[in-house]
PDB file of C-alpha atoms in Angstrom:
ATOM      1  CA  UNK R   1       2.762   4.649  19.494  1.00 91.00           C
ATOM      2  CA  UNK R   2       0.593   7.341  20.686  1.00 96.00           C
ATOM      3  CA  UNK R   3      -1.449   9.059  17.278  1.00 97.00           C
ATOM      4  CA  UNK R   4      -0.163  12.864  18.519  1.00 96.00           C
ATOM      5  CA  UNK R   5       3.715  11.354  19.126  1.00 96.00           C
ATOM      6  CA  UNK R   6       3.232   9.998  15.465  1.00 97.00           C
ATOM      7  CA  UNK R   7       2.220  13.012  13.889  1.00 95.00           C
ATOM      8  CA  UNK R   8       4.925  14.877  15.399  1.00 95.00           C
ATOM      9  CA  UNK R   9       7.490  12.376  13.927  1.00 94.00           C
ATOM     10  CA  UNK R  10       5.917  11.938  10.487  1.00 93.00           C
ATOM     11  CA  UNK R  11       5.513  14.989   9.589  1.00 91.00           C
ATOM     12  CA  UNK R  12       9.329  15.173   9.274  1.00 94.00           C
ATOM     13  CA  UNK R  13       9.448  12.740   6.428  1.00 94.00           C
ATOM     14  CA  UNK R  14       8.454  15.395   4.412  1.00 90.00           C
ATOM     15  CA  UNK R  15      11.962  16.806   4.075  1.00 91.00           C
ATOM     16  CA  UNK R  16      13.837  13.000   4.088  1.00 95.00           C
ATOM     17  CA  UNK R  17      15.290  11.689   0.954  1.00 95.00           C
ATOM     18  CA  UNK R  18      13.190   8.414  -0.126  1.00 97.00           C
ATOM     19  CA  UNK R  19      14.547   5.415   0.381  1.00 95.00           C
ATOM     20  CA  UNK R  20      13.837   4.257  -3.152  1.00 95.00           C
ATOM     21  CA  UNK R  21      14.577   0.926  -5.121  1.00 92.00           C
ATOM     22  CA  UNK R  22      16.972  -0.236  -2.335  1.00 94.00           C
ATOM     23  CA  UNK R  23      14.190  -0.436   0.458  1.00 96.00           C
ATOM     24  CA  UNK R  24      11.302  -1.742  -1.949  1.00 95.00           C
ATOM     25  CA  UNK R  25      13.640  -4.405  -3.475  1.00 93.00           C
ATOM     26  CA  UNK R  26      14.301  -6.290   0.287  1.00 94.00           C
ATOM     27  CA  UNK R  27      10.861  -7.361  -0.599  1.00 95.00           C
ATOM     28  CA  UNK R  28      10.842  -7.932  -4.345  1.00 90.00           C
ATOM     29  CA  UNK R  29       9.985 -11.306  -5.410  1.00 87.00           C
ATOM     30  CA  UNK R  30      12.538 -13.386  -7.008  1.00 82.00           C
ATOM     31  CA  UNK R  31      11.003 -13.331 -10.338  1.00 76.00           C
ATOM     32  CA  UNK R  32      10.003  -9.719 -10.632  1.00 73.00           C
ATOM     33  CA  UNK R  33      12.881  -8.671 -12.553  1.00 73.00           C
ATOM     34  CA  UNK R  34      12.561 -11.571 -15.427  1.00 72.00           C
ATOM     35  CA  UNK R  35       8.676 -10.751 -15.617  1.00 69.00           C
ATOM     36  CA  UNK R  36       9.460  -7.246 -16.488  1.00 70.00           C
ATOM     37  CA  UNK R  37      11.940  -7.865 -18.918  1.00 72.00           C
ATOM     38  CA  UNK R  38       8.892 -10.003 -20.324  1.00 68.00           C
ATOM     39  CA  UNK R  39       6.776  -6.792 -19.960  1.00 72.00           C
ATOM     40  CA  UNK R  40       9.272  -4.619 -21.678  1.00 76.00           C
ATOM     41  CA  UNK R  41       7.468  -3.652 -25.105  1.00 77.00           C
ATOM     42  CA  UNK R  42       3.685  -3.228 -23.000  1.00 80.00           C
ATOM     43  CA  UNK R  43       5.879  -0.866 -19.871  1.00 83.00           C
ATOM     44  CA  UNK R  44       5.295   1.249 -22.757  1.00 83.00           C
ATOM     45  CA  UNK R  45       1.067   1.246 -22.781  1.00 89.00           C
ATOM     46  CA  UNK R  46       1.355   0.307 -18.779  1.00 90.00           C
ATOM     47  CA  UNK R  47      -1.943   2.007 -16.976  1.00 94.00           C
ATOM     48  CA  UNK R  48      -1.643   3.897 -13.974  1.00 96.00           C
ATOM     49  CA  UNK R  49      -3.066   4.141 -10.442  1.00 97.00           C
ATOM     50  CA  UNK R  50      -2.832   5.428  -7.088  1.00 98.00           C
ATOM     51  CA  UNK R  51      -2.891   4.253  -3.643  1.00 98.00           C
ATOM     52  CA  UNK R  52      -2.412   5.242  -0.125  1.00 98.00           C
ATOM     53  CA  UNK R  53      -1.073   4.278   3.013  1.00 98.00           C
ATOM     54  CA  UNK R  54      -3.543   6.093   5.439  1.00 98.00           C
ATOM     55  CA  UNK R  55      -2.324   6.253   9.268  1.00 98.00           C
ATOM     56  CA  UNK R  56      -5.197   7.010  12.015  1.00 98.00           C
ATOM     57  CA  UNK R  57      -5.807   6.752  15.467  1.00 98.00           C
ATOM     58  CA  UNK R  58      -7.849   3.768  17.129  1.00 97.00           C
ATOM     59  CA  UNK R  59     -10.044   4.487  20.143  1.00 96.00           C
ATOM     60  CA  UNK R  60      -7.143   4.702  22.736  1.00 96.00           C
ATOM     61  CA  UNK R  61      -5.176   6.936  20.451  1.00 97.00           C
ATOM     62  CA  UNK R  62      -2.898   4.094  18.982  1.00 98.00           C
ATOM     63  CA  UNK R  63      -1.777   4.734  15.351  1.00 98.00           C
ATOM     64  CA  UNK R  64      -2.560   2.146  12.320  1.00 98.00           C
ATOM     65  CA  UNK R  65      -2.443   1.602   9.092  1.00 98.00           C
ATOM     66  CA  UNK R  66      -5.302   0.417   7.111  1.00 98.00           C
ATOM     67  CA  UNK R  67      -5.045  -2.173   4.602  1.00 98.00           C
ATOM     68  CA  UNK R  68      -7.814  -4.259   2.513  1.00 97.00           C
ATOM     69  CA  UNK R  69      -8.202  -8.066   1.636  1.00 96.00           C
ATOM     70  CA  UNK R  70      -9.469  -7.238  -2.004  1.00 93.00           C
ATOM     71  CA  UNK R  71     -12.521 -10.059  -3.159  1.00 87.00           C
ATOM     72  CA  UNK R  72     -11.902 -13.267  -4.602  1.00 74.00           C
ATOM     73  CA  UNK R  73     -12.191 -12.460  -8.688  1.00 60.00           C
ATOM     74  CA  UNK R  74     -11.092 -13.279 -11.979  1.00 58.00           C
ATOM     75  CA  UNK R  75      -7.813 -11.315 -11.703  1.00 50.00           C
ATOM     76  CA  UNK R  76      -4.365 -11.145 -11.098  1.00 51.00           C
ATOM     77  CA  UNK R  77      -4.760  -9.466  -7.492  1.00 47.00           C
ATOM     78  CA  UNK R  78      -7.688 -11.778  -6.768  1.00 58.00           C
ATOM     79  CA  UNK R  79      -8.045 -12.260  -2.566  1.00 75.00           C
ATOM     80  CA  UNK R  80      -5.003 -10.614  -1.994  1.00 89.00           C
ATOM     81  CA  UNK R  81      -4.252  -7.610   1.015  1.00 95.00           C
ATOM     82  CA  UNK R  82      -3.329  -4.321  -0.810  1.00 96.00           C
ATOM     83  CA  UNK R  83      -3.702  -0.420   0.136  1.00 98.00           C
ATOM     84  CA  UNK R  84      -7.074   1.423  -0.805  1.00 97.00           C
ATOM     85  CA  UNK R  85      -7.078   3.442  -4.211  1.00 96.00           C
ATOM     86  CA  UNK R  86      -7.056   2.063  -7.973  1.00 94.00           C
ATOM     87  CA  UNK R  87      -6.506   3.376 -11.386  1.00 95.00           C
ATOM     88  CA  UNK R  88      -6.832   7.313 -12.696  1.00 95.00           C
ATOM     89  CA  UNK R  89      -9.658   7.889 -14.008  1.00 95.00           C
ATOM     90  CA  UNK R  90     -10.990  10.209 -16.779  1.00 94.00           C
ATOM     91  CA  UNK R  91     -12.248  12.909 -13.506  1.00 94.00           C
ATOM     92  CA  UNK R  92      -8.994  13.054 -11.624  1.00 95.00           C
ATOM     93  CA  UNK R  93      -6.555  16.114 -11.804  1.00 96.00           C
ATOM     94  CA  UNK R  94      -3.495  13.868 -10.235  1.00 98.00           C
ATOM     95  CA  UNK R  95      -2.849  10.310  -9.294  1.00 98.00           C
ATOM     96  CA  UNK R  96      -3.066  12.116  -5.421  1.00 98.00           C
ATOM     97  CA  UNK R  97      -6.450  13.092  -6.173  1.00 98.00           C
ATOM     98  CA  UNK R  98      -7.398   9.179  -7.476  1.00 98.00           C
ATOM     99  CA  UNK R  99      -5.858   7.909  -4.517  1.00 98.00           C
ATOM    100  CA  UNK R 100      -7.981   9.686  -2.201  1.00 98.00           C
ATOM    101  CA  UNK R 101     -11.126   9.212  -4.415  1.00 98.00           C
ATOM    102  CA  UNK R 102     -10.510   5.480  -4.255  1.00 97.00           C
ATOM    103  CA  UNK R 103     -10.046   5.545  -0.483  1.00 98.00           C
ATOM    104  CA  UNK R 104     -13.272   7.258  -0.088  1.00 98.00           C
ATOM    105  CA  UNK R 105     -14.798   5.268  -2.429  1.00 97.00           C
ATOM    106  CA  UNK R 106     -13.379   1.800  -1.322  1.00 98.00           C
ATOM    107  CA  UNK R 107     -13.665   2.248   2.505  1.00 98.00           C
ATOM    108  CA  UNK R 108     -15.621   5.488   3.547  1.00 98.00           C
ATOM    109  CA  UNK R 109     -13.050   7.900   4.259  1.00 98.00           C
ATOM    110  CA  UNK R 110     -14.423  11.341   3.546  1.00 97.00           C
ATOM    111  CA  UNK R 111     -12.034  13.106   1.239  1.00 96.00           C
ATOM    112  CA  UNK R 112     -11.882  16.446   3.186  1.00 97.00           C
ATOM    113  CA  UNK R 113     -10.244  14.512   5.902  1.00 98.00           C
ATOM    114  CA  UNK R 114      -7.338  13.033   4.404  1.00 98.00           C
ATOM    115  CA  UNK R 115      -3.947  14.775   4.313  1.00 97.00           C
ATOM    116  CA  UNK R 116      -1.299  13.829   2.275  1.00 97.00           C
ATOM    117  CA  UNK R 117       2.009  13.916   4.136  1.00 97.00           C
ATOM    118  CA  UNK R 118       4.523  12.694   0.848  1.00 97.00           C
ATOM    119  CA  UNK R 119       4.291  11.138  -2.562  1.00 98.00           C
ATOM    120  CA  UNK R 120       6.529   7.809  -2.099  1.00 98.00           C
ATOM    121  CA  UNK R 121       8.326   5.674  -4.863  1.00 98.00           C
ATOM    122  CA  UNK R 122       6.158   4.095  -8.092  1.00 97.00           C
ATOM    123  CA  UNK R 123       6.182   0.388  -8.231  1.00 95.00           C
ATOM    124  CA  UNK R 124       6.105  -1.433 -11.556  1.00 92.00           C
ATOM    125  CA  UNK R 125       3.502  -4.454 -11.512  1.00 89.00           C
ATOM    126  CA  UNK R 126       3.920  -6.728 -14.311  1.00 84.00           C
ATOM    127  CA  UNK R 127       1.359  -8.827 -14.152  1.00 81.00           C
ATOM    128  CA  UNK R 128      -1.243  -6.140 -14.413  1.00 85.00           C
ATOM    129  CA  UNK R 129       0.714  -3.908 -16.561  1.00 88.00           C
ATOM    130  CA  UNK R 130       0.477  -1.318 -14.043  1.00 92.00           C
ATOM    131  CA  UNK R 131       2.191   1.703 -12.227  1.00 94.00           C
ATOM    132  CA  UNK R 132       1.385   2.366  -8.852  1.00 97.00           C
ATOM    133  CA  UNK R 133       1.918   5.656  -7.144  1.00 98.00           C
ATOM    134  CA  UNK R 134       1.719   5.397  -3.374  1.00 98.00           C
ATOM    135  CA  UNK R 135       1.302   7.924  -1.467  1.00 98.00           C
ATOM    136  CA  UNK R 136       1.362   8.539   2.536  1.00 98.00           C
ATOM    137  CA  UNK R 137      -1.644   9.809   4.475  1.00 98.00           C
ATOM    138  CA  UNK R 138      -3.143  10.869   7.717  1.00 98.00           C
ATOM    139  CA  UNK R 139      -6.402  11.141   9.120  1.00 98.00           C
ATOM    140  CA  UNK R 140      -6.907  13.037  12.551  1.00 96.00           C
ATOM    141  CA  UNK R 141      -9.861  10.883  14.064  1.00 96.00           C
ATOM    142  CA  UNK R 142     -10.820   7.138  13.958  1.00 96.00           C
ATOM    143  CA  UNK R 143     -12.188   6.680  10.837  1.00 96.00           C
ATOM    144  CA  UNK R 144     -16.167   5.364  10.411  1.00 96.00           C
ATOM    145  CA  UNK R 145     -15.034   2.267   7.577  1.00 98.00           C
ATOM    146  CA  UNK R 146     -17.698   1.499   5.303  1.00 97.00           C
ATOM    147  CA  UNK R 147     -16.327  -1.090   2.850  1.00 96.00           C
ATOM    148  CA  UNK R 148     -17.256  -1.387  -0.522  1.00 96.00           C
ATOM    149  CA  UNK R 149     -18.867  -4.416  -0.888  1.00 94.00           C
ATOM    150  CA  UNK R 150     -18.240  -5.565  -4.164  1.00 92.00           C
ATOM    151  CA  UNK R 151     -14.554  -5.152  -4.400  1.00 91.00           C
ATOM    152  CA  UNK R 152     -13.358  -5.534  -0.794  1.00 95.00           C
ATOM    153  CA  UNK R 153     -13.699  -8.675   1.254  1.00 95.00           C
ATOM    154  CA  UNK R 154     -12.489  -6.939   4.436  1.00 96.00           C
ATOM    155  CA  UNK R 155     -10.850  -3.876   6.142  1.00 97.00           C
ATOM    156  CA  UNK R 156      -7.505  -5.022   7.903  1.00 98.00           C
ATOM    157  CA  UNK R 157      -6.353  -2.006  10.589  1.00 98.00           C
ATOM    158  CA  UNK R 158      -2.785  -2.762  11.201  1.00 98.00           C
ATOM    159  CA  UNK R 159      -1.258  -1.510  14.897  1.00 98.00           C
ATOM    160  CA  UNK R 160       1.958   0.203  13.770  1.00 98.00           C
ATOM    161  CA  UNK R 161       3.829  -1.088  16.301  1.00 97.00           C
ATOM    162  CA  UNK R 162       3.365  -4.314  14.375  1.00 98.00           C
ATOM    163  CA  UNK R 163       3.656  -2.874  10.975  1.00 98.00           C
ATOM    164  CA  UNK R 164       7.134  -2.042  12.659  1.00 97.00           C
ATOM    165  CA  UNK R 165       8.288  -4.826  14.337  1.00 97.00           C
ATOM    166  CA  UNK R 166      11.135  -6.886  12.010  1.00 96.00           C
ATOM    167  CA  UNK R 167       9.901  -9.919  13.189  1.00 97.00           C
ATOM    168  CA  UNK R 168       6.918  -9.705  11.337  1.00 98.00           C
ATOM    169  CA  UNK R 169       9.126  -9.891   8.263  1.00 97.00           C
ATOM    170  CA  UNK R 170       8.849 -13.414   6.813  1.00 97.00           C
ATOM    171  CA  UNK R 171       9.394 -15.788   3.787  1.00 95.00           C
ATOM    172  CA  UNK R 172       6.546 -17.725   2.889  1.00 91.00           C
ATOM    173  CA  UNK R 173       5.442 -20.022  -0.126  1.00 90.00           C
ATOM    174  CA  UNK R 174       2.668 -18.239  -2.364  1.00 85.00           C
ATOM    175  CA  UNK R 175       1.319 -19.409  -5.178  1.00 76.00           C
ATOM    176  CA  UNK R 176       1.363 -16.681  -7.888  1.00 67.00           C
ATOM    177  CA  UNK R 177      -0.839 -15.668 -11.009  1.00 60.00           C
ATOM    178  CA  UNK R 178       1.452 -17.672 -13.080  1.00 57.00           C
ATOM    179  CA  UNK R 179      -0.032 -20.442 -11.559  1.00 59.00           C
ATOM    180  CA  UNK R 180       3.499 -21.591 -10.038  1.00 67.00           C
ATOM    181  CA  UNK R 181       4.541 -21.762  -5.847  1.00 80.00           C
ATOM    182  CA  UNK R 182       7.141 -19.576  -5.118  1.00 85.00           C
ATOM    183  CA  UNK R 183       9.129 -18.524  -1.583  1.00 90.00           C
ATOM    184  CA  UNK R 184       9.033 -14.713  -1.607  1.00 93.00           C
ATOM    185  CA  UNK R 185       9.793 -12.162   1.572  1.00 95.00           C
ATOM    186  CA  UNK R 186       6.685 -11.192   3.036  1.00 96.00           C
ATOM    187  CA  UNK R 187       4.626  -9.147   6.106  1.00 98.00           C
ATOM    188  CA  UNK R 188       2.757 -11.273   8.539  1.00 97.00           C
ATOM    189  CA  UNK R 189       0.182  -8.598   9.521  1.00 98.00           C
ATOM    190  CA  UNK R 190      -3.154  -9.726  11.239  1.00 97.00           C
ATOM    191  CA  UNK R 191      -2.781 -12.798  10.326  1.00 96.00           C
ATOM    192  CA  UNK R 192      -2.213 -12.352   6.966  1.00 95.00           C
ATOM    193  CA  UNK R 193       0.872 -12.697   4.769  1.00 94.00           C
ATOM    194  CA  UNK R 194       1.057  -9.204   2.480  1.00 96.00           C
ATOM    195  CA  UNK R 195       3.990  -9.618  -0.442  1.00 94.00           C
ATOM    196  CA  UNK R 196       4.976  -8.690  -3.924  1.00 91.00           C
ATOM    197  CA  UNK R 197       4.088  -4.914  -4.854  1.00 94.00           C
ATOM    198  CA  UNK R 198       2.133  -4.136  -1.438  1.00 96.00           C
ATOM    199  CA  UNK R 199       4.863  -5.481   0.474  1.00 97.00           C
ATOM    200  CA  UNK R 200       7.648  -3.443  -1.678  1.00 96.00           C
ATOM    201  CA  UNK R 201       5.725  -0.400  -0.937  1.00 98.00           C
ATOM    202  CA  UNK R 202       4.885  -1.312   2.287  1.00 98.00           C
ATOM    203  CA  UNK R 203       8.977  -1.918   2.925  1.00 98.00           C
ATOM    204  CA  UNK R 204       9.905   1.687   1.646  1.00 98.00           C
ATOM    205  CA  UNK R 205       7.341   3.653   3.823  1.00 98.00           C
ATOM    206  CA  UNK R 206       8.563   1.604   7.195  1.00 98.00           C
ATOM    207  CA  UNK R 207      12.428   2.484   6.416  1.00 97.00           C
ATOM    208  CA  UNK R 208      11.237   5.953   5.862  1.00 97.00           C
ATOM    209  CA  UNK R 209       8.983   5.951   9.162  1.00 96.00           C
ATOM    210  CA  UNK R 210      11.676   4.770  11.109  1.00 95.00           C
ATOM    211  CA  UNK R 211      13.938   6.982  10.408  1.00 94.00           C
ATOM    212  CA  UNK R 212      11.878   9.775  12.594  1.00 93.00           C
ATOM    213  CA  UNK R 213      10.088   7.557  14.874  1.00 89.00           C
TER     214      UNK R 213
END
C-alpha cells in the first residue's frame, strides 16, 4: 500500500475500539496461560517496558513495519525477532516516552520524528516477568537505521502487504526457554518465524489495521 493511502487509513484507528485479548490470544502459545498461573505471586513485582510498532515508507513509497532479530545472549528472548523499545527507565515520564527512547536508541530513529498514532493492549510475558506496552507509530520519511550493535543482530523491514497477508500466518515447532519443543501459531515474515508475545501484539495491531485499510 502506498505510505500517503496508509496514513489516511490509520489515522482512523485512533477512534476504533481495540481489539483486545480476543485478537492477541489467536496467537498465544499453548502454554502461556499455565506459565502465568506459575507467575502469579511475582505478576505482582513484574517490570515494565515499552515498545513500538513503527510504520514508514520505503523508497517507492511502500509502507513497512520494522522489526529487530535481537542478539544471541544469555536470556529468555535470546535471537529472537521483537519490536524496538525495552524497559522504563529511571528518565522516562511514560512508557510512550521509553518506547520512543528505545527506538532511537536501538535503531536510529530520531525522536522528533516519531508520532504516536494509539497506545495498543499490554501483554503479560512470563518468562521475563514483564509487561509490555505497545504502542503504534509513524514516521513520514524512510528512516536512516543505525542498529545498535550490541543488542541487535539485524533490522528486519517488513512490506505491510505481507505483514497482512493471512497466509503468512503459520504453526511452527519452536523450542522455548523452558528448554522444551512446542507447536505454537506464528508470522512467517522475511523469512523469519515471529511468535509468542511479538506475535500476540503483532496479531492485535493487524485486526485493528484492517479494519480501516
Amino acid at each position: 500500500m502506498n505510505f500517503d493511502q496508509f496514513l489516511e487509513s490509520a489515522s482512523k484507528i485512533k477512534n476504533i475500539p481495540l481489539p483486545a485479548e480476543a485478537s492477541q490470544f489467536k496467537m498465544s502459545p499453548p502454554f502461556r496461560l499455565k506459565l502465568q498461573e506459575i507467575q502469579r505471586d511475582n505478576i505482582k513485582k513484574a517490570k515494565h517496558a515499552g515498545v513500538m510498532a513503527l510504520f514508514y515508507p520505503d523508497d517507492k513509497r511502500l509502507t513497512k513495519l520494522v522489526l529487530i532479530l535481537r542478539k544471541t545472549y544469555k536470556g529468555v528472548h535470546s535471537a529472537q525477532v521483537g519490536f524496538p523499545g525495552g524497559k522504563l527507565e529511571p528518565g522516562d515520564n511514560s512508557l510512550m516516552e521509553a518506547a520512543v527512547r528505545e527506538t532511537y536508541e536501538e535503531i536510529g530513529v530520531p525522536r522528533q520524528e516519531i508520532h504516536v498514532l494509539k497506545q495498543m493492549t499490554q501483554v503479560y510475558i512470563p518468562p521475563s516477568n514483564f509487561f509490555v506496552q505497545p504502542y503504534i507509530g509513524v514516521v513520514k520519511r524512510k528512516p536512516l537505521f543505525v542498529k545498535q550493535d550490541d543488542e541487535v543482530e539485524a533490522i528486519i523491514e517488513v512490506a505491510l502487504s505481507d505483514f497482512i497477508d493471512e497466509s503468512n500466518v503459520i504453526t511452527e515447532r519452536v523450542s522455548t526457554s523452558y528448554k522444551v519443543d512446542v507447536v505454537v501459531p506464528a508470522f512467517k515474515l522475511n523469512g523469519h518465524v515471529v511468535w509468542g508475545a511479538t506475535a500476540m501484539m503483532l496479531s492485535e495491531i493487524k485486526d485493528l489495521l484492517k479494519e480501516t485499510l
